[in-house]
Tab-separated table of C-alpha atoms and ligand atoms in Angstrom:
chain	number	residue	atom	x	y	z
M	277	UNK	CA	0.545	8.734	-11.742
M	278	UNK	CA	1.857	8.157	-8.195
M	279	UNK	CA	-0.756	5.953	-6.718
M	280	UNK	CA	-1.610	4.018	-9.708
M	281	UNK	CA	0.753	3.410	-12.602
M	282	UNK	CA	-0.732	2.178	-15.917
M	283	UNK	CA	0.108	2.082	-19.544
M	284	UNK	CA	-2.634	3.741	-21.826
M	285	UNK	CA	-3.823	0.492	-23.087
M	286	UNK	CA	-4.934	-0.437	-19.452
M	287	UNK	CA	-6.119	2.830	-18.422
M	288	UNK	CA	-8.147	2.996	-15.078
M	289	UNK	CA	-11.936	2.680	-15.344
M	290	UNK	CA	-13.667	5.417	-13.525
M	291	UNK	CA	-16.845	3.375	-12.976
M	292	UNK	CA	-18.349	5.218	-10.060
M	293	UNK	CA	-18.066	8.370	-8.084
M	294	UNK	CA	-19.955	8.914	-4.694
M	295	UNK	CA	-20.462	11.968	-2.836
M	296	UNK	CA	-19.435	12.298	0.669
M	297	UNK	CA	-19.757	15.262	3.035
M	298	UNK	CA	-16.670	16.345	4.780
M	299	UNK	CA	-17.716	19.106	6.936
M	300	UNK	CA	-19.520	21.841	4.720
M	301	UNK	CA	-17.492	20.604	1.555
M	302	UNK	CA	-18.669	18.027	-0.751
M	303	UNK	CA	-15.755	15.601	-1.731
M	304	UNK	CA	-16.020	13.387	-4.837
M	305	UNK	CA	-14.750	10.020	-4.219
M	306	UNK	CA	-13.222	8.192	-7.367
M	307	UNK	CA	-13.204	4.505	-7.111
M	308	UNK	CA	-10.840	2.334	-9.095
M	309	UNK	CA	-12.777	-0.846	-9.898
M	310	UNK	CA	-11.285	-3.955	-11.492
M	311	UNK	CA	-13.771	-6.787	-11.359
M	312	UNK	CA	-16.703	-6.796	-13.820
M	313	UNK	CA	-18.793	-9.065	-11.556
M	314	UNK	CA	-18.222	-10.227	-7.902
M	315	UNK	CA	-15.664	-12.942	-7.954
M	316	UNK	CA	-15.164	-15.474	-5.182
M	317	UNK	CA	-11.533	-14.787	-4.799
M	318	UNK	CA	-9.248	-12.150	-5.961
M	319	UNK	CA	-5.476	-12.219	-6.202
M	320	UNK	CA	-3.124	-9.046	-5.325
M	321	UNK	CA	0.483	-8.698	-4.795
M	322	UNK	CA	1.512	-6.500	-1.624
M	323	UNK	CA	4.908	-4.999	-1.472
M	324	UNK	CA	6.158	-2.453	1.031
M	325	UNK	CA	9.368	-0.369	1.530
M	326	UNK	CA	11.108	-0.741	-1.917
M	327	UNK	CA	13.499	2.150	-1.152
M	328	UNK	CA	14.778	2.520	-4.603
M	329	UNK	CA	17.387	5.220	-5.268
M	330	UNK	CA	18.201	7.012	-8.323
M	331	UNK	CA	21.707	5.376	-7.975
M	332	UNK	CA	21.202	1.748	-8.970
M	333	UNK	CA	24.297	0.643	-6.824
M	334	UNK	CA	23.093	2.366	-3.799
M	335	UNK	CA	23.183	-0.210	-0.924
M	336	UNK	CA	22.266	-0.465	2.723
M	337	UNK	CA	22.935	-3.531	5.174
M	338	UNK	CA	24.571	-5.522	2.083
M	339	UNK	CA	21.121	-5.259	0.235
M	340	UNK	CA	20.853	-3.278	-3.064
M	341	UNK	CA	17.174	-2.066	-3.217
M	342	UNK	CA	17.346	-1.714	-7.041
M	343	UNK	CA	18.401	-5.118	-7.454
M	344	UNK	CA	15.907	-6.378	-4.984
M	345	UNK	CA	12.931	-4.887	-6.954
M	346	UNK	CA	14.450	-6.102	-10.231
M	347	UNK	CA	14.108	-9.643	-8.552
M	348	UNK	CA	10.502	-9.059	-7.452
M	349	UNK	CA	9.290	-7.858	-10.623
M	350	UNK	CA	9.375	-11.117	-12.751
M	351	UNK	CA	8.042	-12.931	-9.652
M	352	UNK	CA	5.060	-10.558	-9.628
M	353	UNK	CA	4.482	-10.894	-13.529
M	354	UNK	CA	4.580	-14.530	-13.333
M	355	UNK	CA	2.205	-14.688	-10.320
M	356	UNK	CA	-0.211	-12.518	-12.502
M	357	UNK	CA	-2.083	-10.838	-9.693
M	358	UNK	CA	-5.044	-8.444	-10.479
M	359	UNK	CA	-3.124	-5.479	-9.000
M	360	UNK	CA	-0.024	-4.553	-7.040
M	361	UNK	CA	0.211	-2.391	-3.899
M	362	UNK	CA	3.385	-0.878	-2.719
M	363	UNK	CA	2.823	0.350	0.809
M	364	UNK	CA	5.060	3.351	1.107
M	365	UNK	CA	8.615	4.221	1.260
M	366	UNK	CA	8.845	3.597	-2.454
M	367	UNK	CA	11.843	6.008	-2.679
M	368	UNK	CA	15.160	5.593	-0.811
M	369	UNK	CA	15.350	8.359	1.611
M	370	UNK	CA	14.099	11.819	0.534
M	371	UNK	CA	11.853	10.916	-2.476
M	372	UNK	CA	14.042	12.325	-5.215
M	373	UNK	CA	12.606	12.577	-8.667
M	374	UNK	CA	15.493	10.331	-9.926
M	375	UNK	CA	14.092	7.669	-7.365
M	376	UNK	CA	10.769	7.693	-9.020
M	377	UNK	CA	12.230	7.489	-12.502
M	378	UNK	CA	13.925	4.427	-11.517
M	379	UNK	CA	11.004	2.924	-9.831
M	380	UNK	CA	9.006	3.769	-13.122
M	381	UNK	CA	11.643	2.003	-15.250
M	382	UNK	CA	11.891	-1.135	-12.847
M	383	UNK	CA	8.022	-1.362	-12.629
M	384	UNK	CA	7.498	-1.318	-16.468
M	385	UNK	CA	7.275	-5.113	-17.191
M	386	UNK	CA	4.261	-5.078	-14.411
M	387	UNK	CA	2.690	-1.838	-15.380
M	388	UNK	CA	2.461	-2.934	-19.093
M	389	UNK	CA	-0.170	-5.619	-17.752
M	390	UNK	CA	-0.930	-4.857	-14.253
M	391	UNK	CA	-1.915	-1.642	-12.315
M	392	UNK	CA	0.315	-0.614	-9.492
M	393	UNK	CA	-0.991	1.478	-6.633
M	394	UNK	CA	1.218	3.138	-4.080
M	395	UNK	CA	0.849	4.851	-0.669
M	396	UNK	CA	3.195	7.520	0.692
M	397	UNK	CA	5.823	6.648	3.320
M	398	UNK	CA	7.941	8.866	5.349
M	399	UNK	CA	10.778	8.495	2.671
M	400	UNK	CA	8.572	9.629	-0.131
M	401	UNK	CA	8.003	13.437	-1.318
M	402	UNK	CA	4.661	14.262	-2.526
M	403	UNK	CA	5.853	17.141	-4.816
M	404	UNK	CA	8.462	15.146	-6.443
M	405	UNK	CA	6.036	12.306	-6.790
M	406	UNK	CA	3.548	14.782	-8.375
M	407	UNK	CA	6.251	15.885	-10.768
M	408	UNK	CA	7.249	12.349	-11.735
M	409	UNK	CA	3.641	11.139	-12.174
M	410	UNK	CA	1.497	14.285	-12.946
M	411	UNK	CA	-1.636	12.491	-13.814
M	412	UNK	CA	-2.729	12.215	-10.248
M	413	UNK	CA	-6.032	12.183	-8.154
M	414	UNK	CA	-6.621	11.997	-4.491
M	415	UNK	CA	-9.742	12.216	-2.361
M	416	UNK	CA	-8.006	14.463	0.322
M	417	UNK	CA	-6.181	17.763	-0.378
M	418	UNK	CA	-2.530	17.616	0.278
M	419	UNK	CA	-2.678	13.736	0.671
M	420	UNK	CA	-2.860	10.849	-1.726
M	421	UNK	CA	-5.859	8.646	-0.875
M	422	UNK	CA	-8.005	6.481	-2.984
M	423	UNK	CA	-10.193	3.430	-2.954
M	424	UNK	CA	-9.958	0.272	-4.870
M	425	UNK	CA	-12.845	-2.020	-5.489
M	426	UNK	CA	-11.578	-5.452	-6.320
M	427	UNK	CA	-14.792	-7.368	-5.629
M	428	UNK	CA	-15.138	-9.110	-3.300
M	429	UNK	CA	-13.039	-6.816	-1.386
M	430	UNK	CA	-12.380	-3.020	-1.095
M	431	UNK	CA	-9.048	-1.537	-0.258
M	432	UNK	CA	-8.611	1.957	0.975
M	433	UNK	CA	-5.037	3.506	0.527
M	434	UNK	CA	-4.328	6.127	3.139
M	435	UNK	CA	-1.460	8.636	3.277
M	436	UNK	CA	0.343	8.872	6.779
M	437	UNK	CA	3.469	11.048	5.346
M	438	UNK	CA	3.790	13.663	7.762
M	439	UNK	CA	7.343	14.893	7.144
M	440	UNK	CA	9.842	13.677	4.401
M	441	UNK	CA	12.736	11.695	6.131
M	442	UNK	CA	11.515	11.975	9.592
M	443	UNK	CA	10.150	8.786	11.096
M	444	UNK	CA	6.734	9.754	12.627
M	445	UNK	CA	3.416	9.556	10.520
M	446	UNK	CA	0.041	11.093	10.796
M	447	UNK	CA	-3.240	10.768	8.780
M	448	UNK	CA	-4.449	14.226	9.986
M	449	UNK	CA	-7.890	15.725	10.726
M	450	UNK	CA	-8.940	16.113	7.010
M	451	UNK	CA	-8.095	12.617	6.112
M	452	UNK	CA	-9.654	11.217	9.274
M	453	UNK	CA	-12.829	13.343	8.509
M	454	UNK	CA	-12.837	11.821	4.844
M	455	UNK	CA	-12.426	8.273	6.197
M	456	UNK	CA	-15.242	8.836	8.863
M	457	UNK	CA	-17.636	9.926	6.167
M	458	UNK	CA	-16.704	7.638	3.716
M	459	UNK	CA	-17.168	4.621	5.792
M	460	UNK	CA	-20.414	5.872	7.117
M	461	UNK	CA	-22.054	5.647	3.614
M	462	UNK	CA	-20.033	2.808	2.135
M	463	UNK	CA	-21.509	-0.522	1.445
M	464	UNK	CA	-20.706	-3.414	3.559
M	465	UNK	CA	-17.991	-4.934	1.172
M	466	UNK	CA	-15.019	-6.421	3.305
M	467	UNK	CA	-12.765	-3.542	3.537
M	468	UNK	CA	-8.829	-3.578	3.818
M	469	UNK	CA	-6.917	-0.508	4.731
M	470	UNK	CA	-3.338	0.352	3.779
M	471	UNK	CA	-1.087	2.846	5.487
M	472	UNK	CA	2.509	3.041	5.648
M	473	UNK	CA	3.185	3.599	9.372
M	474	UNK	CA	3.235	1.149	12.293
M	475	UNK	CA	0.153	0.967	14.371
M	476	UNK	CA	1.551	0.844	18.004
M	477	UNK	CA	2.126	3.639	20.474
M	478	UNK	CA	5.662	4.159	19.362
M	479	UNK	CA	6.630	7.913	18.643
M	480	UNK	CA	7.956	6.729	15.311
M	481	UNK	CA	4.706	5.250	14.220
M	482	UNK	CA	1.249	6.510	13.260
M	483	UNK	CA	0.652	9.368	15.815
M	484	UNK	CA	-3.239	9.253	15.271
M	485	UNK	CA	-3.465	5.702	15.315
M	486	UNK	CA	-6.005	5.521	18.161
M	487	UNK	CA	-8.217	8.070	16.391
M	488	UNK	CA	-8.101	6.085	13.202
M	489	UNK	CA	-9.244	2.920	15.235
M	490	UNK	CA	-12.052	4.820	16.852
M	491	UNK	CA	-13.164	5.509	13.344
M	492	UNK	CA	-12.778	1.988	11.814
M	493	UNK	CA	-13.616	-0.363	14.688
M	494	UNK	CA	-17.429	0.408	14.672
M	495	UNK	CA	-17.658	-0.685	11.049
M	496	UNK	CA	-17.641	-4.446	11.041
M	497	UNK	CA	-17.030	-4.583	7.327
M	498	UNK	CA	-13.441	-3.302	7.918
M	499	UNK	CA	-11.424	-6.354	8.359
M	500	UNK	CA	-7.715	-5.589	8.273
M	501	UNK	CA	-5.005	-2.990	8.208
M	502	UNK	CA	-1.865	-3.523	6.170
M	503	UNK	CA	1.345	-1.486	7.201
M	504	UNK	CA	5.122	-1.371	6.662
M	505	UNK	CA	7.651	0.947	8.091
M	506	UNK	CA	9.208	-1.470	10.475
M	507	UNK	CA	10.726	-3.844	7.753
M	508	UNK	CA	9.295	-6.611	9.794
M	509	UNK	CA	6.802	-9.504	8.667
M	510	UNK	CA	4.317	-10.088	11.231
M	511	UNK	CA	0.419	-10.557	12.008
M	512	UNK	CA	-1.404	-9.335	15.080
M	513	UNK	CA	-4.968	-8.200	15.843
M	514	UNK	CA	-6.618	-5.193	17.550
M	515	UNK	CA	-10.317	-5.670	18.536
M	516	UNK	CA	-10.870	-8.330	15.849
M	517	UNK	CA	-9.232	-6.290	13.134
M	518	UNK	CA	-6.176	-7.981	11.735
M	519	UNK	CA	-2.935	-6.046	11.457
M	520	UNK	CA	-0.584	-7.267	8.808
M	521	UNK	CA	3.011	-5.881	8.821
M	522	UNK	CA	4.313	-6.389	5.329
M	523	UNK	CA	7.922	-7.287	4.741
M	524	UNK	CA	10.346	-4.917	3.052
M	525	UNK	CA	11.629	-5.350	-0.533
M	526	UNK	CA	14.648	-3.023	-0.112
M	527	UNK	CA	16.356	-4.502	2.963
M	528	UNK	CA	15.688	-5.670	6.319
M	529	UNK	CA	16.887	-4.150	9.644
M	530	UNK	CA	17.543	-7.515	11.386
M	531	UNK	CA	18.985	-10.720	9.866
M	532	UNK	CA	16.051	-12.673	11.408
M	533	UNK	CA	13.719	-10.801	9.068
M	534	UNK	CA	12.746	-11.779	5.407
M	535	UNK	CA	13.250	-9.466	2.518
M	536	UNK	CA	10.277	-10.106	0.110
M	537	UNK	CA	6.626	-9.473	-0.686
M	538	UNK	CA	3.233	-11.176	0.001
M	539	UNK	CA	1.107	-13.026	-2.467
M	540	UNK	CA	-2.596	-12.451	-1.418
M	541	UNK	CA	-5.701	-14.359	-2.242
M	542	UNK	CA	-8.718	-12.483	-0.877
M	543	UNK	CA	-12.417	-13.546	-0.298
M	544	UNK	CA	-15.231	-11.999	1.358
M	545	UNK	CA	-14.559	-14.263	4.435
M	546	UNK	CA	-10.665	-13.966	4.694
M	547	UNK	CA	-7.352	-14.308	2.932
M	548	UNK	CA	-4.474	-16.650	2.326
M	549	UNK	CA	-1.087	-14.664	2.508
M	550	UNK	CA	1.994	-16.331	0.952
M	551	UNK	CA	5.358	-15.013	1.873
M	552	UNK	CA	7.625	-14.687	-1.132
M	553	UNK	CA	11.033	-14.162	0.535
M	554	UNK	CA	14.029	-13.758	-1.532
M	555	UNK	CA	16.652	-12.288	0.965
M	556	UNK	CA	17.407	-12.140	4.741
M	557	UNK	CA	15.838	-14.918	6.536
M	558	UNK	CA	14.087	-17.135	3.897
M	559	UNK	CA	12.948	-19.980	6.310
M	560	UNK	CA	9.246	-18.981	5.803
M	561	UNK	CA	9.531	-18.623	2.090
M	562	UNK	CA	6.160	-19.928	0.515
M	563	UNK	CA	4.533	-20.294	3.914
M	564	UNK	CA	0.828	-19.305	3.692
M	565	UNK	CA	-0.824	-17.598	6.569
M	566	UNK	CA	-4.715	-17.905	6.535
M	567	UNK	CA	-6.781	-15.104	8.191
M	568	UNK	CA	-10.654	-15.266	8.650
M	569	UNK	CA	-12.236	-11.830	8.707
M	570	UNK	CA	-14.039	-10.758	11.816
J	636	ZN	ZN1	11.094	1.759	5.003
């Protein structure tokens, strides 16, 4: 499956479906749920921009994305989170089937034990994703969108892939309508959004970012948006909503930036985010950033 990789022994539990009205069409919303009872803290691993190619030796700026993910996998296994999210640009450039094959092989030690969810980046290809992982579900036709309930938080994985191998991204009207309807009927569980593209006004970012914010801002239970794309590690805020730019696993664009991932401990009040840098600028490796939700 593209957005969630599992071995059969750990098949997802389809615990709940809810109906939300998107225009005249009723949309069934599957929810992946991992906690059997509300827990005080939940532990997840957040990765982004793995950029793995079919060719193991493929390199950029002196980094080999295959090797980098190979480095991360045992770190994640030993951290033992409840789940893993890879926030887009899973594949190197054009989302080839061979890229996803490599990813699947590399993630195997994780997916034997821990579910892996993914979003689509501008270097992913939905058709090849679908071929590589045919057992797929999505909430929005032509996009890959799903909801994870990891009590005490909910995570919504959005799809901003507009064109393969071109930089700009877009949620699009049908996804925005789904999000609007979903949030209008959702419980007040603290909610974190994941989307690949950057959230500024740049032409290379999420082109409907303002329309997304006008949908999410009124719902005070939406606490943070995680994104990637820039290969920068940084924290900012918009109208009380935390914006967390996850570092890239594959390579950085500047020597001042780390290459790594983020180990997250999440509660209903906030989160502790620890950088696990293994390349690039490692000066902030193991540094924890605490955020309080609005
Ligand atoms: Zn990228």
